[in-house]
Coordinates of C-alpha atoms and ligand atoms in Angstrom, one line a residue:
X28 CA -22.6 -11.5 -14.2
X29 CA -19.4 -12.7 -15.8
X30 CA -17.1 -15.3 -14.3
X31 CA -14.3 -12.8 -13.7
X32 CA -16.5 -10.8 -11.4
X33 CA -17.6 -13.8 -9.4
X34 CA -13.9 -14.8 -8.8
X35 CA -13.0 -11.5 -7.3
X36 CA -16.2 -11.1 -5.2
X37 CA -15.6 -14.6 -3.8
X38 CA -12.1 -13.7 -2.8
X39 CA -13.3 -10.7 -0.8
X40 CA -15.9 -12.9 0.8
X41 CA -13.3 -15.4 1.8
X42 CA -12.9 -14.2 5.4
X43 CA -13.5 -15.7 8.8
X44 CA -14.9 -14.1 12.0
X45 CA -11.9 -14.3 14.4
X46 CA -12.0 -16.2 17.6
X47 CA -12.2 -14.1 20.7
X48 CA -10.0 -15.5 23.5
X49 CA -11.8 -16.6 26.7
X50 CA -9.3 -14.6 28.8
X51 CA -8.6 -11.2 27.4
X52 CA -5.5 -9.6 28.8
X53 CA -5.3 -5.9 29.5
X54 CA -4.9 -3.7 26.4
X55 CA -1.3 -3.0 25.4
X56 CA 2.0 -4.8 24.8
X57 CA 3.7 -5.8 21.6
X58 CA 2.9 -8.8 19.5
X59 CA 5.1 -11.3 17.7
X60 CA 4.2 -13.9 15.1
X61 CA 5.6 -17.4 14.6
X62 CA 8.8 -16.0 13.2
X63 CA 9.3 -13.4 15.9
X64 CA 8.1 -10.6 13.6
X65 CA 6.6 -7.6 15.5
X66 CA 3.4 -5.9 14.5
X67 CA 4.5 -2.3 13.8
X68 CA 2.8 -1.0 10.7
X69 CA -0.9 -0.8 9.7
X70 CA -2.0 0.0 6.1
X71 CA -5.6 1.2 6.0
X72 CA -7.6 1.1 2.8
X73 CA -10.2 3.9 3.1
X74 CA -11.9 3.1 -0.2
X75 CA -11.8 0.3 -2.8
X76 CA -12.6 2.8 -5.5
X77 CA -10.1 4.6 -7.7
X78 CA -10.3 7.1 -10.5
X79 CA -7.4 5.5 -12.4
X80 CA -7.5 2.1 -14.1
X81 CA -3.8 1.3 -13.9
X82 CA -3.3 -1.7 -16.1
X83 CA -1.2 -3.6 -13.5
X84 CA -3.6 -2.9 -10.6
X85 CA -7.2 -2.2 -11.6
X86 CA -7.4 -3.2 -15.2
X87 CA -10.5 -2.0 -17.0
X88 CA -11.3 -5.5 -18.2
X89 CA -12.2 -6.4 -14.6
X90 CA -12.9 -3.1 -12.8
X91 CA -15.5 -2.1 -15.4
X92 CA -19.1 -0.7 -15.0
X93 CA -20.3 -4.1 -13.8
X94 CA -17.7 -4.5 -11.1
X95 CA -19.4 -4.4 -7.7
X96 CA -17.5 -2.0 -5.4
X97 CA -18.4 -2.2 -1.8
X98 CA -21.6 -0.5 -0.8
X99 CA -21.3 2.5 1.6
X100 CA -22.8 0.5 4.5
X101 CA -19.9 -2.0 4.2
X102 CA -17.2 0.7 4.6
X103 CA -15.8 1.3 8.1
X104 CA -16.8 4.7 9.3
X105 CA -14.2 7.1 10.5
X106 CA -15.1 6.3 14.1
X107 CA -14.7 2.6 13.4
X108 CA -11.3 3.1 11.6
X109 CA -10.1 5.2 14.6
X110 CA -11.3 2.6 17.1
X111 CA -9.5 -0.2 15.2
X112 CA -6.3 1.8 14.8
X113 CA -6.3 2.5 18.5
X114 CA -6.4 -1.2 19.2
X115 CA -3.5 -1.8 16.7
X116 CA -1.6 1.0 18.3
X117 CA -2.1 -0.6 21.7
X118 CA -0.5 -3.7 20.2
X119 CA 2.6 -1.8 19.2
X120 CA 1.8 -0.2 15.8
X121 CA 3.7 3.0 15.3
X122 CA 3.2 3.7 11.6
X123 CA 0.0 3.9 9.7
X124 CA -0.5 4.5 6.0
X125 CA -3.8 5.6 4.4
X126 CA -4.3 4.0 1.0
X127 CA -6.8 2.3 -1.2
X128 CA -8.1 2.5 -3.9
X129 CA -7.5 6.2 -4.2
X130 CA -7.7 7.5 -0.6
X131 CA -8.4 11.1 -1.6
X132 CA -11.7 9.9 -3.1
X133 CA -12.9 9.3 0.4
X134 CA -14.9 12.3 1.4
X135 CA -13.6 14.5 4.2
X136 CA -10.4 12.3 4.6
X137 CA -8.8 15.2 6.5
X138 CA -11.4 14.6 9.3
X139 CA -10.2 11.0 9.7
X140 CA -6.6 12.2 9.7
X141 CA -7.4 14.7 12.4
X142 CA -9.0 11.9 14.5
X143 CA -6.0 9.5 13.9
X144 CA -3.5 12.3 14.7
X145 CA -4.9 12.3 18.3
X146 CA -3.7 8.7 18.9
X147 CA -0.4 8.2 20.6
X148 CA 2.1 5.3 20.7
X149 CA 2.8 3.5 24.1
X150 CA 5.6 5.9 24.8
X151 CA 3.4 8.9 24.1
X152 CA 4.7 9.8 20.7
X153 CA 2.4 10.8 17.8
X154 CA 1.9 8.1 15.1
X155 CA 3.9 8.3 12.0
X156 CA 1.1 8.8 9.5
X157 CA 1.5 8.7 5.7
X158 CA -0.7 8.6 2.6
X159 CA -0.2 7.0 -0.7
X160 CA -2.0 8.7 -3.6
X161 CA -2.1 9.0 -7.4
X162 CA -2.0 12.8 -6.7
X163 CA -5.0 13.5 -9.0
X164 CA -6.7 15.5 -6.1
X165 CA -3.6 16.5 -4.2
X166 CA -3.4 20.1 -5.5
X167 CA -6.8 20.7 -3.9
X168 CA -6.2 18.7 -0.7
X169 CA -2.5 19.1 0.3
X170 CA -3.0 22.1 2.6
X171 CA -6.0 20.5 4.5
X172 CA -4.1 17.2 4.8
X173 CA -1.1 18.9 6.4
X174 CA -3.2 21.0 8.7
X175 CA -5.1 17.9 9.9
X176 CA -1.8 16.2 11.0
X177 CA -0.7 14.1 8.0
X178 CA 3.1 13.8 8.1
X179 CA 4.2 12.1 4.9
X180 CA 3.0 11.7 1.3
X181 CA 3.9 9.1 -1.3
X182 CA 2.8 9.8 -4.9
X183 CA 2.5 7.1 -7.6
X184 CA 3.9 8.1 -11.0
X185 CA 4.9 5.5 -13.4
X186 CA 6.3 7.5 -16.3
X187 CA 7.1 11.1 -17.3
X188 CA 6.4 10.2 -20.9
X189 CA 2.9 11.5 -21.6
X190 CA 1.8 8.7 -23.9
X191 CA 3.1 5.9 -21.6
X192 CA 1.7 7.4 -18.4
X193 CA -1.8 8.0 -20.0
X194 CA -1.8 4.4 -21.3
X195 CA -0.7 3.0 -17.9
X196 CA -3.3 4.9 -15.9
X197 CA -5.8 4.1 -18.7
X198 CA -8.0 7.2 -18.0
X199 CA -5.9 9.6 -20.0
X200 CA -4.6 11.4 -16.9
X201 CA -1.8 13.9 -17.7
X202 CA 1.7 13.8 -16.2
X203 CA 1.5 17.6 -15.6
X204 CA -1.4 17.2 -13.1
X205 CA 0.5 14.7 -11.0
X206 CA 3.6 17.0 -11.0
X207 CA 1.4 19.9 -9.9
X208 CA 0.1 17.7 -7.1
X209 CA 3.6 17.0 -6.0
X210 CA 4.5 20.7 -6.0
X211 CA 1.3 21.5 -4.0
X212 CA 2.3 18.9 -1.4
X213 CA 5.8 20.4 -1.2
X214 CA 4.3 23.9 -0.8
X215 CA 2.1 22.6 2.0
X216 CA 5.2 21.5 3.8
X217 CA 5.5 17.7 3.0
X218 CA 9.2 16.7 2.6
X219 CA 10.7 14.6 1.4
X220 CA 7.9 13.4 -0.9
X221 CA 8.4 9.8 -2.1
X222 CA 7.5 9.0 -5.7
X223 CA 6.6 5.4 -6.5
X224 CA 7.2 4.0 -10.0
X225 CA 6.1 0.5 -10.7
X226 CA 8.3 -0.9 -13.4
X227 CA 6.9 -3.3 -15.9
X228 CA 9.2 -4.8 -18.5
X229 CA 8.4 -3.6 -22.0
X230 CA 5.9 -1.0 -20.7
X231 CA 7.9 1.7 -18.9
X232 CA 11.4 0.3 -18.2
X233 CA 12.8 2.7 -20.8
X234 CA 11.7 5.6 -18.5
X235 CA 13.7 4.6 -15.4
X236 CA 16.7 6.8 -16.0
X237 CA 14.6 9.8 -17.1
X238 CA 12.5 9.5 -13.9
X239 CA 15.7 9.3 -11.7
X240 CA 17.2 12.3 -13.6
X241 CA 14.1 14.4 -13.3
X242 CA 13.9 14.2 -9.5
X243 CA 17.6 14.2 -8.8
X244 CA 18.4 17.2 -6.7
X245 CA 14.7 18.0 -6.0
X246 CA 14.6 16.6 -2.4
X247 CA 12.0 14.0 -3.5
X248 CA 12.9 10.3 -3.4
X249 CA 11.9 8.1 -6.3
X250 CA 11.3 4.5 -5.5
X251 CA 11.4 1.9 -8.2
X252 CA 9.0 -1.0 -7.4
X253 CA 9.2 -4.4 -9.0
X254 CA 5.9 -5.4 -10.7
X255 CA 4.2 -7.8 -8.3
X256 CA 1.6 -10.5 -8.6
X257 CA -0.8 -8.9 -6.2
X258 CA -4.5 -9.8 -6.6
X259 CA -5.7 -12.1 -9.4
X260 CA -6.4 -9.7 -12.2
X261 CA -3.2 -8.2 -13.5
X262 CA -1.9 -11.1 -15.6
X263 CA 1.5 -11.1 -13.8
X264 CA 4.4 -13.1 -15.3
X265 CA 7.9 -13.4 -13.9
X266 CA 9.3 -12.2 -17.3
X267 CA 7.4 -8.9 -16.8
X268 CA 9.6 -8.0 -13.8
X269 CA 12.7 -5.8 -14.2
X270 CA 14.9 -6.9 -11.2
X271 CA 16.0 -4.1 -8.9
X272 CA 19.6 -5.0 -9.5
X273 CA 19.1 -4.1 -13.2
X274 CA 17.4 -0.8 -12.2
X275 CA 20.3 0.1 -10.0
X276 CA 22.8 -0.8 -12.8
X277 CA 21.0 1.4 -15.3
X278 CA 20.9 4.4 -13.1
X279 CA 24.4 3.9 -11.8
X280 CA 25.7 3.9 -15.4
X281 CA 24.4 7.4 -16.0
X282 CA 24.5 8.9 -12.5
X283 CA 26.7 7.1 -10.0
X284 CA 25.0 5.9 -6.8
X285 CA 26.3 4.2 -3.6
X286 CA 24.3 1.9 -1.4
X287 CA 23.1 3.7 1.8
X288 CA 22.3 2.4 5.2
X289 CA 18.6 1.5 6.0
X290 CA 16.8 4.1 8.1
X291 CA 15.5 1.4 10.3
X292 CA 15.2 -2.5 10.5
X293 CA 12.6 -3.8 8.1
X294 CA 12.6 -0.8 5.8
X295 CA 11.0 -2.0 2.5
X296 CA 13.1 0.1 0.1
X297 CA 16.8 -0.4 -0.3
X298 CA 18.4 3.0 -0.4
X299 CA 20.9 4.3 -2.9
X300 CA 22.5 7.8 -2.6
X301 CA 23.8 9.8 -5.5
X302 CA 27.6 9.9 -5.2
X303 CA 27.5 13.7 -5.8
X304 CA 25.4 14.2 -2.7
X305 CA 22.3 15.3 -4.7
X306 CA 19.8 13.0 -3.0
X307 CA 18.8 9.3 -3.1
X308 CA 16.6 6.7 -4.8
X309 CA 15.1 3.5 -3.4
X310 CA 14.4 0.1 -5.0
X311 CA 11.7 -2.2 -3.7
X312 CA 12.5 -5.8 -4.6
X313 CA 9.5 -7.8 -3.4
X314 CA 10.0 -10.3 -6.2
X315 CA 13.7 -10.8 -6.5
X316 CA 14.8 -10.2 -2.9
X317 CA 11.9 -11.2 -0.6
X318 CA 11.7 -9.2 2.6
X319 CA 9.2 -11.4 4.4
X320 CA 11.6 -12.1 7.2
X321 CA 11.4 -8.5 8.4
X322 CA 7.7 -7.8 7.5
X323 CA 5.9 -6.1 10.3
X324 CA 2.9 -4.9 8.3
X325 CA -0.8 -5.6 8.7
X326 CA -3.6 -4.4 6.4
X327 CA -7.1 -3.3 7.2
X328 CA -9.4 -3.6 4.3
X329 CA -12.1 -1.0 3.4
X330 CA -14.7 -3.2 5.1
X331 CA -12.7 -3.9 8.2
X332 CA -11.0 -7.2 7.5
X333 CA -7.5 -7.8 8.8
X334 CA -5.0 -9.2 6.3
X335 CA -1.5 -10.3 7.5
X336 CA 0.1 -10.4 4.0
X337 CA -0.3 -8.3 0.8
X338 CA -0.6 -11.6 -1.1
X339 CA -3.3 -13.1 1.3
X340 CA -6.1 -15.2 0.0
X341 CA -8.4 -14.5 3.0
X342 CA -8.9 -12.1 5.9
X343 CA -10.2 -11.9 9.4
X344 CA -13.5 -10.0 9.8
X345 CA -12.8 -7.5 12.6
X346 CA -15.8 -5.5 11.5
X347 CA -18.1 -8.4 12.4
X348 CA -16.7 -8.4 15.9
X349 CA -17.1 -4.6 16.2
X350 CA -20.6 -4.5 14.9
X351 CA -21.7 -7.4 17.1
X352 CA -20.8 -5.4 20.2
X353 CA -17.5 -6.9 21.2
X354 CA -15.4 -4.8 23.6
X355 CA -12.0 -3.3 22.8
X356 CA -10.3 -5.9 25.0
X357 CA -12.1 -8.7 23.2
X358 CA -11.2 -7.4 19.7
X359 CA -7.6 -6.7 20.8
X360 CA -7.4 -10.3 22.1
X361 CA -8.6 -11.6 18.7
X362 CA -6.0 -9.5 16.9
X363 CA -3.4 -10.9 19.3
X364 CA -4.3 -14.5 18.5
X365 CA -4.2 -13.8 14.7
X366 CA -0.8 -12.2 14.8
X367 CA 0.7 -14.8 17.1
X368 CA -0.3 -17.5 14.6
X369 CA 0.9 -15.5 11.5
X370 CA 3.2 -17.6 9.2
X371 CA 3.0 -15.6 6.0
X372 CA 6.0 -15.7 3.7
X373 CA 4.5 -15.5 0.2
X374 CA 7.4 -13.7 -1.5
X375 CA 9.8 -16.4 -0.3
X376 CA 7.8 -19.1 -2.0
X377 CA 6.6 -17.3 -5.1
X378 CA 6.5 -19.1 -8.4
X379 CA 4.6 -18.7 -11.6
X380 CA 2.2 -21.3 -10.2
X381 CA 1.6 -19.5 -6.8
X382 CA 1.0 -16.3 -8.8
X383 CA -2.2 -17.9 -10.2
X384 CA -3.7 -18.4 -6.7
X385 CA -6.8 -16.4 -6.1
X386 CA -5.6 -13.5 -3.9
X387 CA -7.4 -10.4 -2.7
X388 CA -7.0 -7.3 -4.8
X389 CA -4.6 -4.6 -3.7
X390 CA -7.1 -1.8 -4.2
X391 CA -9.3 -3.5 -1.6
X392 CA -6.7 -4.3 1.1
X393 CA -4.6 -1.3 0.5
X394 CA -1.3 -0.8 -1.4
Ligands
SAM21 N1 -4.3 5.1 -5.5 C1 -3.2 5.2 -4.7 C2 -2.0 5.3 -5.6 O1 -2.1 5.3 -6.8 O2 -0.9 5.5 -5.0 C3 -2.9 4.2 -3.6 C4 -3.2 2.8 -3.9 S1 -2.1 2.0 -5.0 C5 -2.8 0.3 -4.9 C6 -0.7 1.9 -4.0 C7 0.6 1.6 -4.7 O3 0.6 0.2 -5.1 C8 0.9 2.4 -5.9 O4 2.2 3.0 -5.8 C9 0.8 1.4 -7.0 O5 1.6 1.8 -8.1 C10 1.3 0.2 -6.3 N2 0.9 -1.1 -7.1 C11 -0.3 -1.4 -7.5 N3 -0.3 -2.6 -8.1 C12 1.0 -3.0 -8.1 C13 1.7 -4.2 -8.6 N4 1.1 -5.1 -9.3 N5 3.0 -4.2 -8.4 C14 3.7 -3.3 -7.7 N6 3.1 -2.2 -7.2 C15 1.8 -2.0 -7.4

């Protein structure tokens, strides 16, 4: 086994079994952390595997044939994911996002969606349920996902340039197949579809305007994401980041845009509307304009660990509580203690030096 593999396996293993409080309150009620941030969103990684090897996320040099993905027995079952989600919803979660890895690789995902669609927020509303996907299997799956109760789809697409996209996904996957997946999702009734483009300087920044132009007027919303130092394997450097302000400037120079109101407090993307009324784009500036102060997101890893920050170095092993027979009230009490103590603010303190910390991989905790 090589050193690089040991490093990543160690990071996944760096988790604690949470403390269960002696007095467990009745289920329900919202949670706040040390900065008064509510728990509102849960990202669920349903698989740590992906059929792409995006160079900025799961580089082949690390995620190769020797990489030890989680064995099946480590994965939360659909029943376990639903039970956990129910507890998070009891604590005020209203939005969930299924992600990974590539979530559509998880067999029968629509069965899980159907189970999750039955959960209700405290005021009796259905959960807002979304999926992030590379769209490689979306043409086949879109109708079934919609029928099962999925409400929203986000598709990742980093370039419309064939050579650049194939080099970035590093498995020679064609642009046309992603576009077909987007069309299939649209035909199945998903709207608006969000399209995520991670921008890396010198790799795909020349495609920003072309991407905006292609989807302008389509009803889909392209979101340009600053390249982040997630995990420990993507070789991030500050000078690889194209600041969102620069992205906005480039698009505005060709197709005038005007800043738009957020849809809700804590929205990750800053919205910009085309001045001619033909739609909008978003920019996600995790690096240049940290949004930790309004971050209400928790992440549940493929093997049932709770992470309270995308840039976390360790997690809280909720699966251990579940599989050792703890009750819903006990597990909910443990989640409450963890959230109440949450201090995370990684993006506010990021430097080239913090970027070298050993953090858990995004494919494992969910993008
Ligand atoms: N496989 C799915 C997909 O491709 O959308 C879901 C998982 S992927 C980890 C979720 C999102 O994270 C994608 O939009 C991806 O581009 C983004 N992402 C991954 N690594 C990133 C990084 N270093 N910086 C910014 N975004 C990143």
